[in-house]
CSV table of C-alpha atoms in Angstrom, one decimal:
chain,number,residue,atom,x,y,z
Q,1,MET,CA,78.5,145.9,128.7
Q,2,THR,CA,75.1,147.1,130.0
Q,3,LYS,CA,74.4,150.6,131.4
Q,4,ASN,CA,73.7,149.0,134.8
Q,5,THR,CA,77.1,147.3,134.7
Q,6,VAL,CA,78.9,150.5,133.8
Q,7,GLN,CA,77.2,152.4,136.7
Q,8,ARG,CA,78.1,149.6,139.2
Q,9,LEU,CA,81.7,149.6,138.1
Q,10,MET,CA,81.9,153.4,138.4
Q,11,ILE,CA,80.5,153.2,141.9
Q,12,PHE,CA,83.1,150.5,142.8
Q,13,PHE,CA,86.1,152.2,141.3
Q,14,LEU,CA,85.2,155.8,142.3
Q,15,GLY,CA,82.8,155.5,145.3
Q,16,ILE,CA,84.7,152.9,147.4
Q,17,PRO,CA,88.1,154.7,147.1
Q,18,ALA,CA,86.4,158.0,148.1
Q,19,PHE,CA,84.8,156.3,151.1
Q,20,ILE,CA,88.2,154.9,152.2
Q,21,ALA,CA,89.8,158.3,151.8
Q,22,VAL,CA,87.1,159.9,154.0
Q,23,VAL,CA,87.6,157.2,156.7
Q,24,LEU,CA,91.4,157.5,156.6
Q,25,PHE,CA,91.8,161.2,156.3
Q,26,LEU,CA,88.6,162.9,157.4
Q,27,SER,CA,87.8,160.9,160.6
Q,28,PHE,CA,87.3,163.9,162.8
Q,29,GLY,CA,84.6,164.5,165.4
Q,30,ARG,CA,84.1,160.8,165.8
Q,31,ASN,CA,83.4,160.4,162.1
Q,32,ILE,CA,80.8,163.1,162.0
Q,33,LEU,CA,80.7,163.0,158.2
Q,34,LEU,CA,79.7,159.3,158.2
Q,35,PHE,CA,77.2,160.1,160.9
Q,36,ALA,CA,75.7,162.7,158.6
Q,37,VAL,CA,75.6,160.1,155.8
Q,38,VAL,CA,73.7,157.6,158.1
Q,39,LEU,CA,71.1,160.4,158.9
Q,40,VAL,CA,70.6,161.0,155.2
Q,41,VAL,CA,70.2,157.2,154.6
Q,42,GLN,CA,67.6,157.1,157.4
Q,43,ALA,CA,65.7,160.0,156.1
Q,44,LEU,CA,65.5,158.8,152.5
Q,45,GLY,CA,65.2,155.2,153.6
Q,46,SER,CA,62.2,156.0,155.7
Q,47,ARG,CA,60.6,157.8,152.8
Q,48,GLU,CA,61.1,154.7,150.6
Q,49,ALA,CA,59.9,152.3,153.3
Q,50,VAL,CA,56.7,154.3,153.9
Q,51,SER,CA,56.1,154.4,150.1
Q,52,LEU,CA,56.3,150.6,150.0
Q,53,PHE,CA,53.6,150.3,152.6
Q,54,LYS,CA,51.6,153.0,150.8
Q,55,ALA,CA,51.6,150.9,147.7
Q,56,LYS,CA,49.7,148.3,149.7
Q,57,GLY,CA,47.2,150.8,151.0
Q,58,VAL,CA,48.8,151.3,154.4
Q,59,ALA,CA,49.6,155.0,155.3
Q,60,VAL,CA,51.8,156.0,158.1
Q,61,SER,CA,53.5,159.3,159.1
Q,62,ARG,CA,56.8,159.6,157.3
Q,63,ALA,CA,57.8,162.8,159.1
Q,64,TYR,CA,57.2,161.4,162.5
Q,65,LEU,CA,59.0,158.1,161.9
Q,66,THR,CA,61.9,159.9,160.2
Q,67,THR,CA,62.3,162.1,163.3
Q,68,LEU,CA,62.3,159.1,165.6
Q,69,SER,CA,64.8,157.3,163.4
Q,70,ILE,CA,67.2,160.3,163.3
Q,71,GLY,CA,66.7,160.9,167.0
Q,72,ALA,CA,67.8,157.3,167.8
Q,73,SER,CA,71.0,157.7,165.9
Q,74,ALA,CA,71.7,161.2,167.4
Q,75,ILE,CA,71.4,159.7,170.9
Q,76,VAL,CA,73.8,156.9,170.0
Q,77,TYR,CA,76.3,159.4,168.5
Q,78,ALA,CA,76.1,161.6,171.6
Q,79,SER,CA,76.2,158.7,174.0
Q,80,PRO,CA,79.8,159.1,175.2
Q,81,ALA,CA,79.0,162.7,176.2
Q,82,LEU,CA,75.6,161.8,177.7
Q,83,SER,CA,77.1,159.1,179.8
Q,84,SER,CA,79.0,161.6,181.8
Q,85,LEU,CA,75.8,163.1,183.1
Q,86,PHE,CA,74.7,159.9,184.9
Q,87,PRO,CA,76.2,158.3,188.0
Q,88,SER,CA,76.2,154.8,186.4
Q,89,SER,CA,78.0,156.1,183.2
Q,90,PRO,CA,75.9,153.8,180.8
Q,91,GLY,CA,77.8,152.6,177.8
Q,92,SER,CA,76.9,153.3,174.2
Q,93,LEU,CA,75.3,149.9,173.8
Q,94,GLU,CA,73.0,150.7,176.7
Q,95,TRP,CA,72.1,154.0,175.1
Q,96,LEU,CA,71.4,152.3,171.8
Q,97,LEU,CA,69.2,149.8,173.5
Q,98,GLY,CA,67.3,152.6,175.3
Q,99,ALA,CA,66.9,154.6,172.1
Q,100,VAL,CA,65.6,151.6,170.2
Q,101,ALA,CA,63.2,150.6,173.0
Q,102,ILE,CA,61.8,154.2,173.5
Q,103,GLY,CA,61.7,154.8,169.8
Q,104,SER,CA,59.7,151.6,169.2
Q,105,LEU,CA,57.2,152.6,171.9
Q,106,ALA,CA,56.9,156.1,170.5
Q,107,ALA,CA,56.3,154.7,167.0
Q,108,ILE,CA,53.1,153.0,168.0
Q,109,ALA,CA,52.0,155.1,170.9
Q,110,PRO,CA,50.0,157.6,168.8
Q,111,PHE,CA,47.6,154.8,167.7
Q,112,ALA,CA,46.2,154.7,171.3
Q,113,PHE,CA,44.2,157.8,170.2
Q,114,ALA,CA,43.0,156.5,166.9
Q,115,LYS,CA,39.5,157.4,165.8
Q,116,THR,CA,36.8,154.8,165.2
Q,117,ASP,CA,36.9,155.1,161.4
Q,118,ALA,CA,40.6,154.1,161.5
Q,119,PHE,CA,40.0,150.8,163.2
Q,120,PRO,CA,39.9,148.5,160.1
Q,121,LEU,CA,43.5,149.4,159.1
Q,122,LEU,CA,44.8,150.1,162.5
Q,123,LEU,CA,46.7,146.8,163.0
Q,124,ALA,CA,48.4,147.2,159.6
Q,125,ARG,CA,49.4,150.8,160.4
Q,126,ILE,CA,50.8,149.9,163.8
Q,127,SER,CA,52.8,147.1,162.2
Q,128,ALA,CA,54.0,149.4,159.4
Q,129,SER,CA,55.1,152.2,161.8
Q,130,LEU,CA,57.0,149.8,164.0
Q,131,PHE,CA,58.7,148.2,161.0
Q,132,VAL,CA,59.8,151.5,159.4
Q,133,PHE,CA,61.3,152.7,162.7
Q,134,PHE,CA,63.0,149.4,163.3
Q,135,TYR,CA,64.3,149.0,159.8
Q,136,CYS,CA,65.5,152.6,159.3
Q,137,GLY,CA,65.9,153.9,162.8
Q,138,ALA,CA,67.0,151.0,165.0
Q,139,LEU,CA,69.2,149.3,162.4
Q,140,GLY,CA,70.6,152.7,161.2
Q,141,ALA,CA,71.6,153.4,164.8
Q,142,PHE,CA,73.8,150.3,164.8
Q,143,LEU,CA,75.6,151.8,161.7
Q,144,VAL,CA,76.2,155.0,163.8
Q,145,TYR,CA,77.6,152.8,166.6
Q,146,ILE,CA,80.1,151.2,164.1
Q,147,THR,CA,81.2,154.6,162.8
Q,148,SER,CA,81.3,156.5,166.1
Q,149,CYS,CA,81.3,154.4,169.2
Q,150,PHE,CA,84.2,152.0,169.0
Q,151,GLY,CA,87.4,153.2,170.5
Q,152,GLN,CA,89.2,152.7,167.2
Q,153,SER,CA,87.8,155.0,164.5
Q,154,VAL,CA,89.3,153.4,161.4
Q,155,ALA,CA,89.5,149.6,162.0
Q,156,PRO,CA,85.8,148.8,162.7
Q,157,VAL,CA,84.5,151.0,159.9
Q,158,LEU,CA,86.9,149.6,157.2
Q,159,THR,CA,86.5,146.0,158.5
Q,160,PHE,CA,82.7,146.3,158.2
Q,161,ALA,CA,83.0,148.0,154.8
Q,162,LEU,CA,85.3,145.3,153.6
Q,163,MET,CA,83.0,142.5,154.7
Q,164,THR,CA,79.8,144.0,153.3
Q,165,PHE,CA,81.1,145.7,150.1
Q,166,GLY,CA,83.4,142.7,149.5
Q,167,ASN,CA,80.4,140.4,149.8
Q,168,ASP,CA,78.2,142.4,147.4
Q,169,SER,CA,81.0,143.0,144.9
Q,170,LEU,CA,82.2,139.4,144.7
Q,171,ALA,CA,78.6,138.0,144.7
Q,172,TRP,CA,77.8,140.2,141.7
Q,173,LEU,CA,81.0,139.4,139.8
Q,174,VAL,CA,80.9,135.7,140.4
Q,175,GLY,CA,77.1,135.6,139.7
Q,176,VAL,CA,77.5,137.4,136.4
Q,177,THR,CA,80.5,135.4,135.2
Q,178,LEU,CA,79.8,131.9,136.7
Q,179,GLY,CA,76.2,131.9,137.8
Q,180,ARG,CA,74.2,129.1,136.2
Q,181,LYS,CA,71.8,127.8,138.8
Q,182,ARG,CA,69.4,130.6,139.5
Q,183,GLY,CA,65.9,130.8,141.0
Q,184,ILE,CA,67.1,129.4,144.3
Q,185,VAL,CA,65.0,131.9,146.3
Q,186,ALA,CA,61.6,133.1,144.9
Q,187,VAL,CA,62.0,136.7,146.2
Q,188,SER,CA,65.1,137.2,144.0
Q,189,PRO,CA,65.1,134.7,141.2
Q,190,GLY,CA,68.1,136.4,139.5
Q,191,LYS,CA,70.4,135.4,142.3
Q,192,SER,CA,72.6,132.3,141.6
Q,193,LEU,CA,74.2,129.7,143.8
Q,194,ALA,CA,77.6,130.8,142.5
Q,195,GLY,CA,76.8,134.4,143.5
Q,196,PHE,CA,75.9,133.4,147.1
Q,197,ILE,CA,79.1,131.4,147.4
Q,198,GLY,CA,81.1,134.4,146.0
Q,199,GLY,CA,79.5,136.6,148.6
Q,200,PHE,CA,80.5,134.4,151.4
Q,201,ALA,CA,84.0,134.1,150.0
Q,202,GLY,CA,84.2,137.9,149.8
Q,203,SER,CA,83.3,138.5,153.4
Q,204,ILE,CA,85.5,135.7,154.8
Q,205,ALA,CA,88.4,137.0,152.7
Q,206,ALA,CA,87.7,140.4,154.1
Q,207,GLY,CA,87.9,139.0,157.6
Q,208,ALA,CA,91.3,137.5,156.9
Q,209,LEU,CA,92.5,140.8,155.3
Q,210,ALA,CA,91.3,142.8,158.4
Q,211,PHE,CA,93.2,140.4,160.7
Q,212,PHE,CA,96.5,141.5,159.0
Q,213,LEU,CA,95.5,145.1,158.4
Q,214,PHE,CA,94.3,145.9,161.9
Q,215,PRO,CA,96.4,144.0,164.5
Q,216,GLU,CA,95.2,146.4,167.1
Q,217,ALA,CA,91.6,145.3,166.6
Q,218,GLY,CA,91.8,142.5,169.2
Q,219,PHE,CA,90.8,139.6,167.0
Q,220,GLY,CA,93.1,137.4,169.0
Q,221,SER,CA,93.4,134.8,166.2
Q,222,MET,CA,92.6,134.5,162.6
Q,223,LEU,CA,89.6,132.3,163.6
Q,224,GLY,CA,87.9,135.3,165.3
Q,225,ALA,CA,88.2,137.5,162.2
Q,226,LEU,CA,86.9,134.7,160.0
Q,227,ALA,CA,84.0,134.0,162.3
Q,228,LEU,CA,83.0,137.7,162.2
Q,229,GLY,CA,83.3,137.6,158.4
Q,230,LEU,CA,81.1,134.5,158.1
Q,231,ALA,CA,78.4,136.0,160.3
Q,232,THR,CA,78.5,139.3,158.4
Q,233,ALA,CA,78.3,137.4,155.1
Q,234,PHE,CA,75.2,135.6,156.2
Q,235,THR,CA,73.4,138.7,157.3
Q,236,THR,CA,74.6,140.7,154.3
Q,237,ILE,CA,73.0,138.2,151.9
Q,238,LEU,CA,69.9,137.9,154.1
Q,239,GLY,CA,69.4,141.6,154.3
Q,240,ASP,CA,69.4,141.8,150.5
Q,241,LEU,CA,66.8,139.1,150.3
Q,242,VAL,CA,64.5,140.6,152.9
Q,243,GLU,CA,64.5,143.9,151.0
Q,244,SER,CA,63.7,142.0,147.8
Q,245,ALA,CA,60.8,140.3,149.6
Q,246,MET,CA,59.5,143.8,150.6
Q,247,LYS,CA,59.6,145.0,147.0
Q,248,ARG,CA,57.9,141.9,145.7
Q,249,SER,CA,55.1,142.4,148.1
Q,250,ALA,CA,54.8,146.1,147.0
Q,251,SER,CA,55.1,145.1,143.3
Q,252,VAL,CA,58.0,147.4,142.6
Q,253,LYS,CA,61.3,146.7,141.0
Q,254,ASP,CA,63.4,149.2,143.1
Q,255,SER,CA,62.6,151.1,146.2
Q,256,SER,CA,63.3,154.3,144.2
Q,257,ASP,CA,65.7,155.5,141.5
Q,258,ILE,CA,67.9,157.9,143.5
Q,259,VAL,CA,71.1,155.8,143.2
Q,260,PRO,CA,72.4,155.2,139.6
Q,261,GLY,CA,72.8,151.5,138.9
Q,262,ARG,CA,71.5,150.5,142.3
Q,263,GLY,CA,67.9,151.8,142.6
Q,264,GLY,CA,67.0,153.4,145.9
Q,265,ILE,CA,68.6,154.0,149.2
Q,266,LEU,CA,67.2,150.8,150.6
Q,267,ASP,CA,68.4,148.9,147.6
Q,268,SER,CA,71.9,150.2,148.3
Q,269,PHE,CA,72.0,150.0,152.1
Q,270,ASP,CA,69.7,147.0,152.9
Q,271,SER,CA,72.6,144.6,153.5
Q,272,LEU,CA,74.5,147.1,155.7
Q,273,LEU,CA,71.4,147.8,157.8
Q,274,PHE,CA,70.7,144.1,158.3
Q,275,SER,CA,74.3,143.1,159.1
Q,276,ALA,CA,75.2,146.1,161.3
Q,277,PRO,CA,73.6,144.7,164.5
Q,278,VAL,CA,75.2,141.3,164.2
Q,279,PHE,CA,78.6,142.9,163.5
Q,280,VAL,CA,78.3,145.2,166.6
Q,281,ILE,CA,77.0,142.5,168.9
Q,282,ILE,CA,79.7,139.9,168.0
Q,283,ALA,CA,82.5,142.6,168.1
Q,284,ALA,CA,81.3,143.9,171.5
Q,285,PHE,CA,80.9,140.4,173.0
Q,286,MET,CA,84.2,139.2,171.7
Q,287,GLY,CA,86.1,142.3,172.6
Q,288,PHE,CA,87.0,143.4,169.1
Q,289,PHE,CA,87.7,147.1,168.5
Q,290,PRO,CA,87.7,148.2,172.2
Q,291,ILE,CA,84.7,150.4,172.9
Q,292,LEU,CA,85.0,154.2,173.4
Q,293,ARG,CA,84.8,155.2,177.1
């Protein structure tokens, strides 16, 4: 058994139970502890994302983009209270949209005052700034929505966790034990067809489990829960591959070495960041986990 395998198993058997305990027994202040975790992920993730661009010779302001990212999540977290200040009482999704839109504009606005000597790399720097905010700030804000803005505090968080962690865990287990056909995608040649199938199975099974665990979630039927699991499975896998493509372009193995057995923050949360918007949008449109008002 390799060191990486031992570290992954420790995270699975110790980290996941600890996470579930926090959700079940420490869900006070609209999951303020999970909100704090997302802010840490955004701060460290922004640093890693900026370093990936720096490896390609494109420099952007880490402090500024981190501030914008954390600010977007803070607005989403505070949205129920902020809504009471306006006659129209905008919902949390509207606040999220506004925070993402204004944050995106703010990420690129400073380049309007660029000096002449900065022109050759200006387009690359504008693209990098917008991407870092979108990847860490906008997508991170959707994680805050899941943890803090649905009317039910436990059901959406654990359903999302089951669908994403279940995908990752079963994909790894099936890939290690049964994976034969590899090299399906160039950005991550170690991934196997069996692993992808295992990931889909993990998320779909999590959807079925959530249907029975959380009857108050409003799935309506098993089909609704399975559809949410299928969509989350696809975006979970896609998020992992997108981050692998980023690392390939930057010629690095991991985004950093801060997480034992996983690499960096982006290596660990890439799938969650990518799948969070799809989870929120489907749940909101279908009426799952009634929103907080």
